[in-house]
Coordinates of N, CA and C and ligand atoms in Angstrom, one line a residue:
M581 N 74.4 71.6 24.7 CA 74.8 70.6 25.7 C 74.8 69.2 25.1
K582 N 75.9 68.5 25.3 CA 76.0 67.1 24.8 C 76.2 66.1 25.9
I583 N 75.4 65.0 25.8 CA 75.4 64.0 26.9 C 75.6 62.6 26.3
A584 N 76.5 61.9 26.8 CA 76.7 60.5 26.4 C 75.7 59.6 27.2
V585 N 75.0 58.7 26.5 CA 74.1 57.7 27.2 C 74.8 56.4 27.0
I586 N 75.2 55.8 28.1 CA 76.0 54.6 28.0 C 75.3 53.4 28.6
Q587 N 75.1 52.3 27.9 CA 74.2 51.2 28.3 C 75.1 50.0 28.4
G588 N 75.1 49.3 29.5 CA 75.9 48.1 29.8 C 75.3 46.8 29.2
P589 N 75.9 45.7 29.7 CA 75.6 44.4 29.1 C 74.1 44.0 29.3
N590 N 73.6 43.3 28.3 CA 72.2 42.7 28.3 C 71.1 43.8 28.1
L591 N 71.5 45.0 28.1 CA 70.4 46.0 28.0 C 69.9 46.1 26.5
N592 N 70.7 45.5 25.6 CA 70.3 45.4 24.2 C 69.1 44.3 24.1
M593 N 68.9 43.6 25.2 CA 67.9 42.5 25.2 C 66.6 43.0 25.9
L594 N 66.5 44.3 26.2 CA 65.3 44.8 26.9 C 64.1 44.6 25.9
G595 N 63.0 44.3 26.5 CA 61.8 44.0 25.7 C 61.6 42.5 25.5
M596 N 62.7 41.8 25.6 CA 62.6 40.3 25.6 C 63.0 39.7 26.9
R597 N 63.9 40.5 27.6 CA 64.6 40.0 28.8 C 63.8 40.2 30.1
E598 N 63.5 39.2 30.9 CA 62.8 39.3 32.2 C 61.9 40.5 32.2
R599 N 60.8 40.4 31.4 CA 59.9 41.5 31.2 C 59.2 41.9 32.5
H600 N 59.0 40.9 33.4 CA 58.4 41.2 34.7 C 59.3 42.1 35.6
I601 N 60.6 42.2 35.3 CA 61.4 43.1 36.0 C 61.7 44.4 35.2
Y602 N 62.0 44.2 33.9 CA 62.4 45.4 33.2 C 61.4 46.0 32.3
G603 N 60.2 45.3 32.1 CA 59.1 45.8 31.3 C 59.2 45.5 29.9
P604 N 58.3 46.0 29.1 CA 58.2 45.6 27.6 C 59.0 46.4 26.7
M605 N 59.5 47.6 27.1 CA 60.1 48.5 26.2 C 61.5 48.0 25.7
T606 N 61.8 48.2 24.4 CA 63.1 47.9 23.9 C 64.0 49.0 24.2
L607 N 65.3 48.8 24.0 CA 66.3 49.8 24.2 C 66.1 50.9 23.2
D608 N 65.8 50.5 21.9 CA 65.6 51.5 20.9 C 64.4 52.4 21.2
Q609 N 63.4 51.8 21.8 CA 62.2 52.6 22.1 C 62.5 53.6 23.3
I610 N 63.3 53.1 24.2 CA 63.7 54.0 25.3 C 64.5 55.2 24.8
H611 N 65.5 54.8 23.9 CA 66.3 55.9 23.3 C 65.5 56.9 22.5
A612 N 64.5 56.3 21.7 CA 63.7 57.2 20.9 C 63.0 58.3 21.7
Q613 N 62.4 57.8 22.9 CA 61.7 58.7 23.8 C 62.6 59.7 24.4
L614 N 63.8 59.2 24.8 CA 64.8 60.2 25.4 C 65.2 61.2 24.4
E615 N 65.5 60.7 23.2 CA 65.9 61.6 22.1 C 64.9 62.7 21.9
A616 N 63.6 62.3 21.9 CA 62.5 63.3 21.6 C 62.5 64.4 22.7
S617 N 62.6 64.0 24.0 CA 62.6 65.0 25.0 C 63.9 65.8 25.0
A618 N 65.0 65.2 24.8 CA 66.3 65.9 24.7 C 66.3 67.0 23.6
S619 N 65.8 66.6 22.4 CA 66.0 67.5 21.3 C 65.0 68.7 21.5
Q620 N 63.9 68.5 22.2 CA 63.0 69.6 22.5 C 63.7 70.7 23.4
N621 N 64.7 70.2 24.2 CA 65.4 71.1 25.1 C 66.8 71.4 24.6
G622 N 67.0 71.2 23.4 CA 68.3 71.6 22.8 C 69.5 70.7 23.3
I623 N 69.2 69.5 23.7 CA 70.3 68.7 24.2 C 70.6 67.6 23.2
E624 N 71.9 67.4 22.9 CA 72.3 66.4 22.0 C 72.7 65.1 22.7
L625 N 72.2 64.0 22.3 CA 72.5 62.7 23.0 C 73.4 61.8 22.1
E626 N 74.3 61.1 22.7 CA 75.1 60.2 21.9 C 74.9 58.8 22.6
F627 N 74.3 57.9 21.9 CA 73.9 56.6 22.5 C 75.0 55.5 22.2
F628 N 75.2 54.7 23.2 CA 76.2 53.6 23.1 C 75.8 52.5 24.0
Q629 N 75.8 51.3 23.4 CA 75.6 50.1 24.3 C 76.7 49.0 24.0
S630 N 77.2 48.4 25.0 CA 78.1 47.3 24.8 C 77.9 46.2 25.9
N631 N 78.2 45.0 25.5 CA 78.2 43.9 26.4 C 79.7 43.7 27.0
L632 N 80.6 44.5 26.6 CA 82.0 44.3 26.9 C 82.5 45.4 27.9
E633 N 83.1 45.0 29.0 CA 83.6 46.0 30.0 C 84.6 47.0 29.3
G634 N 85.6 46.4 28.6 CA 86.6 47.3 28.0 C 86.1 48.3 27.0
E635 N 85.1 47.9 26.3 CA 84.5 48.9 25.3 C 83.8 50.0 26.1
I636 N 83.1 49.6 27.2 CA 82.5 50.7 28.0 C 83.5 51.6 28.6
I637 N 84.6 51.1 29.0 CA 85.7 51.9 29.5 C 86.2 52.8 28.4
D638 N 86.5 52.3 27.2 CA 87.0 53.1 26.1 C 86.0 54.3 25.8
R639 N 84.7 53.9 25.8 CA 83.7 54.9 25.5 C 83.7 56.0 26.6
I640 N 83.8 55.6 27.9 CA 83.9 56.6 29.0 C 85.1 57.5 28.8
Q641 N 86.2 56.9 28.4 CA 87.4 57.7 28.2 C 87.3 58.8 27.1
E642 N 86.6 58.3 26.0 CA 86.3 59.2 24.9 C 85.5 60.4 25.3
C643 N 84.8 60.3 26.4 CA 83.8 61.4 26.8 C 84.6 62.6 27.3
M644 N 85.9 62.4 27.7 CA 86.7 63.6 28.2 C 86.8 64.6 27.1
G645 N 86.3 65.8 27.4 CA 86.5 66.9 26.4 C 85.5 66.9 25.2
T646 N 84.7 65.9 25.2 CA 83.7 65.8 24.0 C 82.3 65.9 24.4
V647 N 82.0 65.6 25.7 CA 80.6 65.7 26.1 C 80.6 66.5 27.5
N648 N 79.4 66.9 27.9 CA 79.3 67.7 29.2 C 78.9 66.8 30.3
G649 N 78.4 65.6 30.0 CA 78.0 64.7 31.1 C 77.7 63.3 30.6
I650 N 77.5 62.4 31.6 CA 77.3 61.0 31.2 C 76.1 60.4 32.0
L651 N 75.2 59.8 31.2 CA 74.0 59.1 31.8 C 74.3 57.6 31.5
I652 N 74.5 56.9 32.6 CA 75.0 55.5 32.4 C 74.2 54.5 33.2
N653 N 73.9 53.4 32.6 CA 73.4 52.2 33.3 C 74.4 51.1 33.1
P654 N 75.3 50.9 34.0 CA 76.4 49.9 33.9 C 75.9 48.5 33.9
A655 N 74.5 48.3 34.2 CA 73.9 47.0 34.3 C 74.7 46.1 35.3
A656 N 75.0 44.8 34.9 CA 75.6 43.9 35.9 C 77.0 44.4 36.3
Y657 N 77.7 45.2 35.5 CA 79.0 45.8 35.9 C 78.9 46.7 37.1
T658 N 77.7 47.2 37.3 CA 77.4 48.1 38.5 C 78.0 47.4 39.8
H659 N 77.8 46.1 39.8 CA 78.1 45.4 41.1 C 79.5 44.8 41.1
T660 N 80.2 44.9 40.0 CA 81.5 44.2 39.9 C 82.7 45.1 39.5
S661 N 82.4 46.2 38.7 CA 83.5 46.8 38.0 C 84.2 48.0 38.6
I662 N 85.3 47.7 39.3 CA 86.1 48.8 39.8 C 86.7 49.6 38.6
A663 N 86.9 48.9 37.5 CA 87.5 49.5 36.3 C 86.6 50.6 35.7
I664 N 85.3 50.3 35.7 CA 84.4 51.3 35.1 C 84.3 52.5 36.1
A665 N 84.2 52.2 37.4 CA 84.2 53.2 38.4 C 85.5 54.1 38.2
D666 N 86.6 53.5 38.0 CA 87.9 54.2 37.9 C 87.8 55.1 36.6
A667 N 87.3 54.6 35.5 CA 87.2 55.4 34.3 C 86.3 56.6 34.5
L668 N 85.2 56.4 35.2 CA 84.3 57.5 35.5 C 85.0 58.6 36.3
K669 N 85.8 58.1 37.3 CA 86.5 59.0 38.2 C 87.6 59.8 37.4
A670 N 88.2 59.0 36.4 CA 89.3 59.6 35.6 C 88.7 60.8 34.8
V671 N 87.6 60.6 34.1 CA 87.1 61.7 33.2 C 86.4 62.8 34.0
A672 N 86.0 62.5 35.3 CA 85.5 63.5 36.2 C 84.4 64.4 35.6
L673 N 83.5 63.8 34.9 CA 82.3 64.5 34.3 C 81.1 64.3 35.2
P674 N 80.2 65.3 35.2 CA 78.9 65.0 35.9 C 78.3 63.7 35.4
T675 N 77.9 62.8 36.3 CA 77.4 61.5 35.9 C 76.2 61.1 36.7
V676 N 75.2 60.6 36.0 CA 74.1 60.0 36.7 C 73.9 58.6 36.3
E677 N 73.9 57.7 37.4 CA 73.7 56.3 37.2 C 72.2 55.9 37.2
V678 N 71.8 55.2 36.3 CA 70.3 54.8 36.2 C 70.2 53.3 36.3
H679 N 69.2 52.9 37.0 CA 68.8 51.4 37.0 C 67.3 51.4 36.8
I680 N 66.9 50.5 35.9 CA 65.5 50.4 35.6 C 64.7 49.8 36.8
S681 N 65.3 48.7 37.3 CA 64.7 48.1 38.5 C 65.3 48.7 39.8
N682 N 64.6 48.5 40.9 CA 65.1 49.0 42.2 C 66.1 48.0 42.7
I683 N 67.4 48.3 42.5 CA 68.4 47.3 42.9 C 68.4 47.0 44.4
Y684 N 67.8 47.8 45.2 CA 67.7 47.6 46.7 C 66.5 46.7 47.0
H685 N 65.7 46.3 46.1 CA 64.6 45.4 46.3 C 64.9 44.0 45.8
R686 N 66.2 43.8 45.3 CA 66.5 42.6 44.6 C 67.5 41.8 45.4
E687 N 68.2 40.8 44.7 CA 69.1 39.9 45.4 C 70.2 40.8 46.1
E688 N 70.7 40.2 47.1 CA 71.7 40.9 47.9 C 72.9 41.4 47.0
F689 N 73.3 40.5 46.1 CA 74.5 40.9 45.3 C 74.3 42.1 44.4
R690 N 73.0 42.5 44.2 CA 72.7 43.7 43.4 C 72.5 44.9 44.2
Q691 N 72.6 44.7 45.5 CA 72.3 45.9 46.4 C 73.5 46.7 46.7
K692 N 74.6 46.3 46.1 CA 75.8 47.2 46.2 C 76.2 47.7 44.8
S693 N 76.4 49.0 44.7 CA 76.9 49.6 43.4 C 78.3 50.1 43.6
I694 N 79.2 49.5 42.9 CA 80.6 49.9 42.9 C 80.7 51.2 42.1
T695 N 80.0 51.3 41.0 CA 80.1 52.4 40.1 C 79.5 53.7 40.7
A696 N 78.5 53.5 41.6 CA 77.9 54.7 42.2 C 78.8 55.6 42.9
S697 N 80.0 55.0 43.4 CA 81.0 55.9 44.1 C 81.6 56.9 43.1
A698 N 81.4 56.7 41.8 CA 82.0 57.6 40.8 C 80.9 58.5 40.2
S699 N 79.7 58.4 40.7 CA 78.5 59.1 40.0 C 78.1 60.2 40.9
T700 N 77.5 61.2 40.3 CA 77.0 62.4 41.0 C 75.8 61.9 41.8
G701 N 75.0 61.1 41.2 CA 73.8 60.5 41.9 C 73.2 59.3 41.1
V702 N 72.3 58.6 41.8 CA 71.8 57.4 41.2 C 70.2 57.4 41.2
I703 N 69.6 56.9 40.2 CA 68.2 56.8 40.1 C 67.9 55.4 39.8
T704 N 67.1 54.8 40.7 CA 66.9 53.3 40.6 C 65.4 53.0 40.9
G705 N 64.8 52.2 40.1 CA 63.5 51.6 40.4 C 62.3 52.3 39.7
F706 N 62.5 53.2 38.8 CA 61.4 53.9 38.2 C 61.1 53.4 36.8
G707 N 61.7 52.2 36.4 CA 61.5 51.7 35.1 C 62.2 52.6 34.1
P708 N 61.9 52.5 32.8 CA 62.6 53.3 31.8 C 62.5 54.9 32.0
F709 N 61.4 55.3 32.8 CA 61.3 56.7 33.1 C 62.5 57.2 33.9
G710 N 63.2 56.3 34.5 CA 64.4 56.7 35.3 C 65.4 57.4 34.4
Y711 N 65.5 57.0 33.1 CA 66.4 57.7 32.1 C 66.0 59.2 32.0
H712 N 64.7 59.4 31.9 CA 64.2 60.8 31.8 C 64.6 61.6 33.1
L713 N 64.3 60.9 34.2 CA 64.7 61.6 35.5 C 66.2 61.9 35.5
G714 N 67.0 60.9 35.1 CA 68.4 61.1 35.1 C 68.8 62.2 34.2
L715 N 68.2 62.3 33.0 CA 68.5 63.4 32.1 C 68.2 64.8 32.7
I716 N 67.0 64.9 33.3 CA 66.7 66.1 34.0 C 67.7 66.5 35.0
A717 N 68.1 65.5 35.9 CA 69.0 65.8 36.9 C 70.4 66.2 36.3
L718 N 70.8 65.5 35.3 CA 72.1 65.8 34.7 C 72.2 67.2 34.1
T719 N 71.1 67.5 33.3 CA 71.1 68.8 32.7 C 71.1 70.0 33.7
Q720 N 70.4 69.7 34.8 CA 70.4 70.7 35.9 C 71.8 70.9 36.5
I721 N 72.5 69.8 36.8 CA 73.8 69.8 37.3 C 74.8 70.5 36.4
I722 N 74.7 70.2 35.1 CA 75.6 70.8 34.1 C 75.3 72.3 34.0
S723 N 74.1 72.7 34.0 CA 73.7 74.1 33.9 C 74.3 74.9 35.1
E724 N 74.1 74.2 36.3 CA 74.7 74.9 37.5 C 76.2 75.1 37.4
I725 N 76.9 74.0 36.9 CA 78.3 74.1 36.8 C 78.7 75.3 35.8
H726 N 78.0 75.3 34.7 CA 78.3 76.4 33.7 C 78.0 77.7 34.3
G727 N 76.9 77.9 35.0 CA 76.6 79.1 35.7 C 77.6 79.6 36.6
A728 N 78.1 78.6 37.4 CA 79.2 78.9 38.4 C 80.5 79.3 37.7
Q729 N 80.8 78.6 36.6 CA 82.0 78.9 35.8 C 81.9 80.3 35.2
A730 N 80.7 80.6 34.7 CA 80.6 82.0 34.0 C 80.7 83.1 35.1
A731 N 80.2 82.8 36.3 CA 80.3 83.8 37.4 C 81.7 84.0 37.8
A732 N 82.4 82.9 37.9 CA 83.9 82.9 38.3 C 84.7 83.7 37.2
N733 N 84.4 83.4 35.9 CA 85.1 84.1 34.8 C 84.8 85.6 34.9
A734 N 83.6 85.9 35.1 CA 83.2 87.4 35.2 C 83.9 88.0 36.3
Q735 N 84.0 87.3 37.4 CA 84.7 87.9 38.6 C 86.2 88.1 38.3
T736 N 86.8 87.1 37.7 CA 88.2 87.2 37.3 C 88.4 88.4 36.4
S737 N 87.6 88.6 35.4 CA 87.8 89.6 34.4 C 87.6 91.0 35.1
E738 N 86.6 91.0 36.0 CA 86.4 92.3 36.8 C 87.7 92.6 37.6
E739 N 88.2 91.6 38.2 CA 89.4 91.8 39.1 C 90.6 92.3 38.2
V740 N 90.7 91.7 37.0 CA 91.8 92.0 36.1 C 91.7 93.5 35.6
S741 N 90.4 93.8 35.2 CA 90.3 95.2 34.7 C 90.4 96.3 35.9
A742 N 90.2 95.8 37.1 CA 90.3 96.8 38.2 C 91.8 96.9 38.7
E743 N 92.7 96.0 38.2 CA 94.1 96.1 38.6 C 94.7 97.4 38.1
P744 N 95.5 98.1 38.9 CA 96.1 99.4 38.4 C 97.1 99.1 37.3
T745 N 97.1 99.9 36.3 CA 98.2 99.8 35.2 C 99.4 100.5 35.7
E746 N 100.5 100.4 34.9 CA 101.8 101.0 35.4 C 101.7 102.5 35.4
Q747 N 100.9 103.1 34.4 CA 100.8 104.5 34.3 C 100.1 105.1 35.5
E748 N 99.2 104.3 36.2 CA 98.4 104.9 37.3 C 99.2 105.1 38.5
Ligands
LIG1658 C1 70.0 46.9 36.0 C2 70.2 46.1 37.3 C3 71.4 45.2 37.3 O1 71.5 44.5 38.5 C4 71.2 44.2 36.2 O2 72.4 43.4 36.1 C5 70.9 44.8 34.9 C6 70.0 45.9 34.8 C7 68.8 47.8 36.0 O3 68.7 48.6 35.1 O4 67.8 47.5 36.7 O5 71.3 44.3 33.9 O6 71.1 47.8 35.9

């Protein structure tokens, strides 16, 4: 199973940036922890961070047919970017949106997520641990989808093999 981890603007500043809100961990440290738990479970992660909306959109588009799901913190674009929401809807992959802080405990302008409308679910307010929670949720959703597809394929092949041939 392959998952794209996409980090939005200013998340490269974690560890230095508003530590009273986001804590002391750097993005590299968060990614190293995620990588450790993912590899134990046979999950491959592809990390990406950009401060540019268009680059994030390009990265989301590249996910189509190359990964099974997306773990994304769109950061400030959460509250503004119809274009990122559209890109997520276009690729239609299982997606979990993560926020380190609880956006509903913060300024009013942060309390609306435009991108959440394109996500399967949102995890907000658990600090960097939210990425782990997001990964657990995402792998569960992807496994369920694979299980349902396998069952549907088995059903179809049973139906095909039960169809009478011309000789019968
Ligand atoms: C954030 C919350 C956003 O409002 C903010 O712009 C960020 C980080 C979070 O992880 O808590 O950059 O997405």
